[in-house]
mmCIF file of C-alpha atoms in Angstrom:
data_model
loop_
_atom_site.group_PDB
_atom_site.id
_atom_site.type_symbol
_atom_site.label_atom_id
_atom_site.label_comp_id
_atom_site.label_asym_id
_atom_site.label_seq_id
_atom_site.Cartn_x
_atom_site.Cartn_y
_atom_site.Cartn_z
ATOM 1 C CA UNK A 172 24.361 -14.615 4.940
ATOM 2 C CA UNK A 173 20.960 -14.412 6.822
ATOM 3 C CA UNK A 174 19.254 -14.247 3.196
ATOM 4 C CA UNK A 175 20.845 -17.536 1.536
ATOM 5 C CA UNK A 176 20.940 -19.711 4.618
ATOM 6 C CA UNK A 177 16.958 -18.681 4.701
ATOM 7 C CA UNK A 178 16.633 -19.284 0.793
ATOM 8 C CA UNK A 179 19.103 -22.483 1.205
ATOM 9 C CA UNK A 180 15.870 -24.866 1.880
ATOM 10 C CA UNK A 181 14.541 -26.538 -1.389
ATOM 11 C CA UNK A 182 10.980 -27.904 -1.953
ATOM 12 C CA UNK A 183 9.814 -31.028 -3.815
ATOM 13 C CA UNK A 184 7.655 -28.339 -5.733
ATOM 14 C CA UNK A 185 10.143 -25.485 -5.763
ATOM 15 C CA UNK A 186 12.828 -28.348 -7.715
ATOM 16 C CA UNK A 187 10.014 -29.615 -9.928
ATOM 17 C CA UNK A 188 9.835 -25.486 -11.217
ATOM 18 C CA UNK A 189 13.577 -25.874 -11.336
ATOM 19 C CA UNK A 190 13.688 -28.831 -13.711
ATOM 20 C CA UNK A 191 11.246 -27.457 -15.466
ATOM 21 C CA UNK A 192 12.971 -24.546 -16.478
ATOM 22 C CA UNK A 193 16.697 -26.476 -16.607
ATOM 23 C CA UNK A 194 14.630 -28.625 -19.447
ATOM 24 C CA UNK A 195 13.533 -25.748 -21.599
ATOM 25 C CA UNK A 196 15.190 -25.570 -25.234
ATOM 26 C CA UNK A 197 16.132 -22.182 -25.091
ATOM 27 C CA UNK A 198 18.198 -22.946 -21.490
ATOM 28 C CA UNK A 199 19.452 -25.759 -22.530
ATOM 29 C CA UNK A 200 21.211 -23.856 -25.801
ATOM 30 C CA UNK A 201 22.346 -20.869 -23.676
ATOM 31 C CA UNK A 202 23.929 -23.105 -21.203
ATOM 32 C CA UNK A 203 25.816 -25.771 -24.074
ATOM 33 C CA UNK A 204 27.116 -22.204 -25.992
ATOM 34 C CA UNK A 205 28.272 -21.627 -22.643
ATOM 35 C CA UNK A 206 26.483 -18.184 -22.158
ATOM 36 C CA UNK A 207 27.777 -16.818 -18.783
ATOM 37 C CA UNK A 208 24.958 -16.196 -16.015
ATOM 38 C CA UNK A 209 22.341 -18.716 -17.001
ATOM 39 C CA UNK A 210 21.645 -19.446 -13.799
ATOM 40 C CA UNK A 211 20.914 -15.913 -12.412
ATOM 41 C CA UNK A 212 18.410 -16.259 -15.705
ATOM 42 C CA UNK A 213 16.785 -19.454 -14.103
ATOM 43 C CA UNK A 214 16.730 -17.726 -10.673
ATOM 44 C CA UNK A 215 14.714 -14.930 -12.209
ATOM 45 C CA UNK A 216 12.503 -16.598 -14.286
ATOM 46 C CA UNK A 217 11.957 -18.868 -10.572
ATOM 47 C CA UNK A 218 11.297 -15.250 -8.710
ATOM 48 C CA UNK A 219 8.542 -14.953 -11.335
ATOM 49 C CA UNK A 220 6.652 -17.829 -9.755
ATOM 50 C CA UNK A 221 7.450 -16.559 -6.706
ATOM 51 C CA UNK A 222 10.111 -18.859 -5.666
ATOM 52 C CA UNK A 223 13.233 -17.254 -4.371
ATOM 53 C CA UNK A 224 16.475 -18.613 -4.938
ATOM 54 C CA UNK A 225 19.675 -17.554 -6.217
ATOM 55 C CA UNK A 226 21.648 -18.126 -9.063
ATOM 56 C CA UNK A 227 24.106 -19.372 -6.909
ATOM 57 C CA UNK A 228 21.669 -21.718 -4.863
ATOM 58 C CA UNK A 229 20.422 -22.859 -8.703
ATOM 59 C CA UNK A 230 23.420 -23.813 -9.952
ATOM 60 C CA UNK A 231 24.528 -25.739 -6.663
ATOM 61 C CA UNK A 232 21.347 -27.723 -6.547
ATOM 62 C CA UNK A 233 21.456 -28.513 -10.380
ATOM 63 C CA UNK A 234 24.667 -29.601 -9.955
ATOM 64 C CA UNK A 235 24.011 -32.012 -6.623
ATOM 65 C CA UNK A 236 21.223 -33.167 -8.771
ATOM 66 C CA UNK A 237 23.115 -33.911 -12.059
ATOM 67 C CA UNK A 238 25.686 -35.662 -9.361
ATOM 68 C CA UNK A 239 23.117 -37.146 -8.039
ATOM 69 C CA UNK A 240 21.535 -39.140 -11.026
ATOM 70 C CA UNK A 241 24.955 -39.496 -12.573
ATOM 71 C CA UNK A 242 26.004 -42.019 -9.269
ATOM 72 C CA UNK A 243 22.455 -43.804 -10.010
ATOM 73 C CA UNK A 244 23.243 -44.005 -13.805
ATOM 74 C CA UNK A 245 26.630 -45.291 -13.216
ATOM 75 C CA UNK A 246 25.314 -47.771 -11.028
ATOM 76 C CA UNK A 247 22.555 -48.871 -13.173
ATOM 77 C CA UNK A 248 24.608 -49.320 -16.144
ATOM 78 C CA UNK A 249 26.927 -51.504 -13.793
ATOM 79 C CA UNK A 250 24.773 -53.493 -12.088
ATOM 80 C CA UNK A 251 22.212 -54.112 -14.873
ATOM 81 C CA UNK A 252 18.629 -55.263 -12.717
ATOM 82 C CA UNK A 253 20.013 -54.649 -9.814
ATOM 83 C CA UNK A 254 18.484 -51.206 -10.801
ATOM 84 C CA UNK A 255 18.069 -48.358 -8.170
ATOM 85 C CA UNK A 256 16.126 -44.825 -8.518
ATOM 86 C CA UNK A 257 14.895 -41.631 -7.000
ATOM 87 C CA UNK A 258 12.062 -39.255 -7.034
ATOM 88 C CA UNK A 259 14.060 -37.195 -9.887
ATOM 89 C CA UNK A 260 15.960 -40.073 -11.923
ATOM 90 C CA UNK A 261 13.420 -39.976 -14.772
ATOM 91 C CA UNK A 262 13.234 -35.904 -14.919
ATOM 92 C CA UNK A 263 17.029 -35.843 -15.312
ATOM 93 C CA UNK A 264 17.394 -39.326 -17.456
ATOM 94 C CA UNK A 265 14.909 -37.689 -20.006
ATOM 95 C CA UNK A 266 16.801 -34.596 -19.470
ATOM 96 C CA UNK A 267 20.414 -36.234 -19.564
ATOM 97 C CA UNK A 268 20.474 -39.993 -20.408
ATOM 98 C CA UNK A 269 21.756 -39.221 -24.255
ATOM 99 C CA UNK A 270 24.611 -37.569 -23.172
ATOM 100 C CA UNK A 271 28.025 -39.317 -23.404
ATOM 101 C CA UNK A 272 29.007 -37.650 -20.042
ATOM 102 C CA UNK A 273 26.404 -39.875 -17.949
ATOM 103 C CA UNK A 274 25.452 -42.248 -20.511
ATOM 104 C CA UNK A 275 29.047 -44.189 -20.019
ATOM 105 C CA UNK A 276 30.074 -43.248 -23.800
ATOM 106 C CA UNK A 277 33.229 -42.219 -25.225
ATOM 107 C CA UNK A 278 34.214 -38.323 -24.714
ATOM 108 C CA UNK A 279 32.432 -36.271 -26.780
ATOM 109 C CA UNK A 280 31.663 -32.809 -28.273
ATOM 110 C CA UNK A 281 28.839 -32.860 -25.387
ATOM 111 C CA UNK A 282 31.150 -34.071 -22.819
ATOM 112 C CA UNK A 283 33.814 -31.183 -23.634
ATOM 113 C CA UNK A 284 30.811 -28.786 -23.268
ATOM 114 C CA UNK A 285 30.253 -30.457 -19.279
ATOM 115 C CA UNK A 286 33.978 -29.805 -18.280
ATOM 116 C CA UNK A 287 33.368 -26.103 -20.010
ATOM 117 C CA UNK A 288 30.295 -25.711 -17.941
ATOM 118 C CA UNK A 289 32.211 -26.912 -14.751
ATOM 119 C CA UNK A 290 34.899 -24.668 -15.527
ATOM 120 C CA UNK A 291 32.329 -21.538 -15.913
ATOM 121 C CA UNK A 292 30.281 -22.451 -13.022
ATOM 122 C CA UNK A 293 33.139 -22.094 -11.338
ATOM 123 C CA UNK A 294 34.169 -18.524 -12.475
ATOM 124 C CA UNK A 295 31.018 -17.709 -11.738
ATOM 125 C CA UNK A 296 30.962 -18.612 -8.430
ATOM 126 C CA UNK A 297 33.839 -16.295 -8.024
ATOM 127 C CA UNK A 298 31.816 -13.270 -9.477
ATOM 128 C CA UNK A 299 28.594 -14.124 -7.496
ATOM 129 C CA UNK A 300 30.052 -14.611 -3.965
ATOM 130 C CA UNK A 301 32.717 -11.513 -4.577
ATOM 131 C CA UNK A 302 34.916 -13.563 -2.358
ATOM 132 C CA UNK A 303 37.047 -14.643 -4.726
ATOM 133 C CA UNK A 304 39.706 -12.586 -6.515
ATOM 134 C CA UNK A 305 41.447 -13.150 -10.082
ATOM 135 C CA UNK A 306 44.549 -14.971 -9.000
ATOM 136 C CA UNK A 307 42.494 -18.008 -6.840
ATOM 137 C CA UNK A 308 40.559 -17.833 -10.092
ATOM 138 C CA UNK A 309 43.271 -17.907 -12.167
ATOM 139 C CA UNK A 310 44.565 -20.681 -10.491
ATOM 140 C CA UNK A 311 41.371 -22.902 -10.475
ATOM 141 C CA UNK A 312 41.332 -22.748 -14.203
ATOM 142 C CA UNK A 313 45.059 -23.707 -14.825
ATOM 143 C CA UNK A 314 44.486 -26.352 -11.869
ATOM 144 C CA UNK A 315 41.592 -27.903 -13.948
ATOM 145 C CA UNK A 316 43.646 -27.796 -17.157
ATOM 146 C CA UNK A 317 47.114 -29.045 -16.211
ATOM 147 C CA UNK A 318 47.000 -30.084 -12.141
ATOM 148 C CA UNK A 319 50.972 -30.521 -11.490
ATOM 149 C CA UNK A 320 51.864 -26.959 -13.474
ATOM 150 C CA UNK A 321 51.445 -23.726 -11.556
ATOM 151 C CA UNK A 322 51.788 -20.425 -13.251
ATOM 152 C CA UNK A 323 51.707 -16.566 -12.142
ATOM 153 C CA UNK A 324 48.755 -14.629 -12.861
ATOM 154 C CA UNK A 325 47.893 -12.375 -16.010
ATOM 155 C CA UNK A 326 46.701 -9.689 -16.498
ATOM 156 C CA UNK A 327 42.594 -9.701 -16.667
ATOM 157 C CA UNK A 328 41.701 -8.928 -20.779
ATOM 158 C CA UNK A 329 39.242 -5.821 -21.353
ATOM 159 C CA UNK A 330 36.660 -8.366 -22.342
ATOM 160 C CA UNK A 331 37.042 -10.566 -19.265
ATOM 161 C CA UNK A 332 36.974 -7.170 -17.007
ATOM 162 C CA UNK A 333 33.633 -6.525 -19.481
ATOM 163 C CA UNK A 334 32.102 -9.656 -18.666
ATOM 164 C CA UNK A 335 32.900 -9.934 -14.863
ATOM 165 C CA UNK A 336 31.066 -6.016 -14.621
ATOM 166 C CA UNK A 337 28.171 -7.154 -16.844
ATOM 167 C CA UNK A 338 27.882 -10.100 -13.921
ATOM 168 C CA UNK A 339 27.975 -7.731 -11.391
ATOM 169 C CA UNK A 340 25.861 -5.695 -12.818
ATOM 170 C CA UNK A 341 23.088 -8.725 -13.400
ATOM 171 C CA UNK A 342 23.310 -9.647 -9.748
ATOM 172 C CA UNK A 343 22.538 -6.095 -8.850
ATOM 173 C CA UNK A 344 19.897 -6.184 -11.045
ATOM 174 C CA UNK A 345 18.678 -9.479 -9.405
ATOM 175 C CA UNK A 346 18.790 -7.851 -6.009
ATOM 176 C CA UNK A 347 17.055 -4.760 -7.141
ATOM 177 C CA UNK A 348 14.285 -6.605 -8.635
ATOM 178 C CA UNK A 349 13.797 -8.914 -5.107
ATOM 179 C CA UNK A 350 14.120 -4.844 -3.411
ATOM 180 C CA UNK A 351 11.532 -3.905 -5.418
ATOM 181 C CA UNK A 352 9.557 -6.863 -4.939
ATOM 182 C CA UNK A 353 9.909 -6.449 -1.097
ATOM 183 C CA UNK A 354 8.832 -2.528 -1.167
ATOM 184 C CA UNK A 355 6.039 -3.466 -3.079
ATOM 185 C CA UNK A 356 4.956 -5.968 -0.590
ATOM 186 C CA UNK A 357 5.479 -3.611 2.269
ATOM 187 C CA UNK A 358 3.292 -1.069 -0.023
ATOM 188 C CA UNK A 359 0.470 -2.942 -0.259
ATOM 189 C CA UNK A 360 0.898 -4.180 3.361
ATOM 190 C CA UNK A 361 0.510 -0.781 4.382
ATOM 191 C CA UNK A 362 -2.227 -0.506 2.189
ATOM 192 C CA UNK A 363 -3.908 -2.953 3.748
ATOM 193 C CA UNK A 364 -3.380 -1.583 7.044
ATOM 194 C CA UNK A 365 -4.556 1.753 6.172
ATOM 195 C CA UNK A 366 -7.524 0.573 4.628
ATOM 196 C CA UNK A 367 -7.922 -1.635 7.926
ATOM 197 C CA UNK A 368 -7.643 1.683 10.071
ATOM 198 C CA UNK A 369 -10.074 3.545 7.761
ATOM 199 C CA UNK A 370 -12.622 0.643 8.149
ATOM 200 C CA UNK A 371 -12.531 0.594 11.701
ATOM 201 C CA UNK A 372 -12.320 4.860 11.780
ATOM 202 C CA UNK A 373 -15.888 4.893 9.648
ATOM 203 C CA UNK A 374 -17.317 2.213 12.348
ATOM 204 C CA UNK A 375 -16.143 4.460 15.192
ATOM 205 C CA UNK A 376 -17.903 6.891 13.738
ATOM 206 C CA UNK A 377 -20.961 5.104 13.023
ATOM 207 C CA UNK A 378 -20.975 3.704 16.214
ATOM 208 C CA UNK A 379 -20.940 7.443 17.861
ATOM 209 C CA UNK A 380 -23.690 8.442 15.193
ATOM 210 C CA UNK A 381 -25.582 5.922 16.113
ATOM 211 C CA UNK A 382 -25.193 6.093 20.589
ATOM 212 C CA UNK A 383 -26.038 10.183 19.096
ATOM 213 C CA UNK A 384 -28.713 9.066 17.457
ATOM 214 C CA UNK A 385 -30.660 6.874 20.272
ATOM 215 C CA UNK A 386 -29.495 9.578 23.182
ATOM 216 C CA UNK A 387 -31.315 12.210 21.335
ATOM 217 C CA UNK A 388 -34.282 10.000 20.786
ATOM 218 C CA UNK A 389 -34.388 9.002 24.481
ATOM 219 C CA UNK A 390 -34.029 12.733 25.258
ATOM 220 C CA UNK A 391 -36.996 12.894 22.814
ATOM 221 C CA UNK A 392 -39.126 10.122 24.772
ATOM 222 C CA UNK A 393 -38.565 11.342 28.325
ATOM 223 C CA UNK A 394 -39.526 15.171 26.835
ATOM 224 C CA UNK A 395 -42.527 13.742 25.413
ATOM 225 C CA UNK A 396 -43.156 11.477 29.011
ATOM 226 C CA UNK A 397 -42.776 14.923 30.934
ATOM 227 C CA UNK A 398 -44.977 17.232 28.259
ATOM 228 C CA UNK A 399 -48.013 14.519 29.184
ATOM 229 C CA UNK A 400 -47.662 14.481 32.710
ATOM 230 C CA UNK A 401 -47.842 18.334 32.549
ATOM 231 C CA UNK A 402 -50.819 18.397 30.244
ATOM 232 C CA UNK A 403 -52.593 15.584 32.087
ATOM 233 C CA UNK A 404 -51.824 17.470 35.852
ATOM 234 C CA UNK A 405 -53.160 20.791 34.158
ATOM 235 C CA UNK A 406 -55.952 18.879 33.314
ATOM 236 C CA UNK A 407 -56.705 17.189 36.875
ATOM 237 C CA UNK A 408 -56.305 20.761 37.963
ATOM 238 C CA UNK A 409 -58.863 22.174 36.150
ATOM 239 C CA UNK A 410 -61.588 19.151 36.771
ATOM 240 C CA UNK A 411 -60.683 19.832 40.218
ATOM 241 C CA UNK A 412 -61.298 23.533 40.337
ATOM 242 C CA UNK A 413 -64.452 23.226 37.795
ATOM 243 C CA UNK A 414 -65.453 20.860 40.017
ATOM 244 C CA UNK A 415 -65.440 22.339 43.105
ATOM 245 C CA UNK A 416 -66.855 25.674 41.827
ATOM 246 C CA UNK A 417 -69.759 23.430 40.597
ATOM 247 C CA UNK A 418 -70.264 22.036 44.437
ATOM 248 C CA UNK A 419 -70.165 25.596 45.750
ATOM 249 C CA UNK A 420 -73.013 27.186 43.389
ATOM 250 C CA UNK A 421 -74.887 23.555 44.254
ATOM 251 C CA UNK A 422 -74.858 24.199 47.680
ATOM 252 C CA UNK A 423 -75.893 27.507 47.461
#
């Protein structure tokens, strides 16, 4: 919980990445074939540029954006100059202005393919949050298909049990990869630090070389000071005594 609510925050420069992506050709096909999990794609391809976000938190901000620009469309096509805008309007009308579903058109092929998305976004809500079981999913679909009709739930088919544990196993590869990512962060932090330590051991070290280094050399020195005064006392000493043996022959 900790983990989205952090992640939950978008940036003008973290949704500019996200349009970017949402506009590619290749998304754009996967998501109107109605290829399950497109989002935990875009939320990947996003953890590439470092940006963290998951498919979850994609497909809820594409979708408040998409709602978004459809209220500003709808309005614009009403009001005629009386014309309003945001900062993303023309990203999503180059994006989404052709399509019958915001464009005010008759329904369409493409707006079939928006209630499929809806429906799927939905299911995969379910399978992201794990919160939701088959029978509340059950339900949503037959409520979006015929609202005043209830009906028991089925039976899950081998390939809808397939797809829901190819899901799961996507998301666990999504959180694997942002493990991974976070180890290898921690690695090189501790890298880091260990280099920082060996640094800082090698100037210890050269430090106490170095204090070594000058005691020695002042042990040096004051040898050297005392070895002179001894040579140069020995030498007053003899003077002296030459000396004075030189007054006692003179006097005699």
């Amino acid at each position: 919980m900790e983990f989205n609510k952090k992640y939950d925050r978008w940036t003008d420069d973290e949704v500019q990445a996200l349009l970017s992506i949402f506009a590619e050709d290749e998304i754009q096909r996967e998501l109107e074939t109605a290829i399950r999990n497109e989002y935990l794609k875009i939320s990947s391809r996003l953890c590439e540029l470092g940006i963290v976000h998951t498919g979850k938190q994609c497909r809820e901000k594409l979708k408040k954006l998409k709602q978004d620009y459809k209220k500003l469309k709808d309005h614009n096509n009403r009001s005629g100059s009386d014309r309003c805008t945001n900062k993303w309007f023309d990203h999503l009308d180059a994006l989404l202005g052709h399509r019958p579903a915001f464009s005010g058109a008759a329904v369409t092929k493409d707006s079939a393919i928006a209630l499929l998305e809806t429906i799927l976004e939905s299911e995969d809500q379910s399978v992201e949050d794990e919160m939701i079981g088959p029978n509340d999913l059950l339900a949503t679909e037959t409520s979006v298909f015929s609202p005043a009709i209830t009906s028991s739930p089925r039976p899950m088919s081998p390939a809808e049990t397939h797809t829901r544990r190819g899901k799961r196993k996507r998301d666990c590869d999504f959180l694997d990869a942002l493990r991974d990512m976070d180890d290898a962060n921690r690695a090189a932090l501790q890298l880091g630090q260990e280099q920082r330590d060996k640094y800082m051991q090698l100037l210890l070290e050269s430090q106490a070389e170095e204090r070594e280094m000058r005691r020695q050399e002042l042990a040096f020195l004051q040898s050297e000071a005392e070895e002179s005064r001894r040579q140069q006392r020995d030498f007053q000493d003899g003077f002296l005594s030459v000396l004075g043996q030189f007054a006692q022959s003179f006097k005699k």
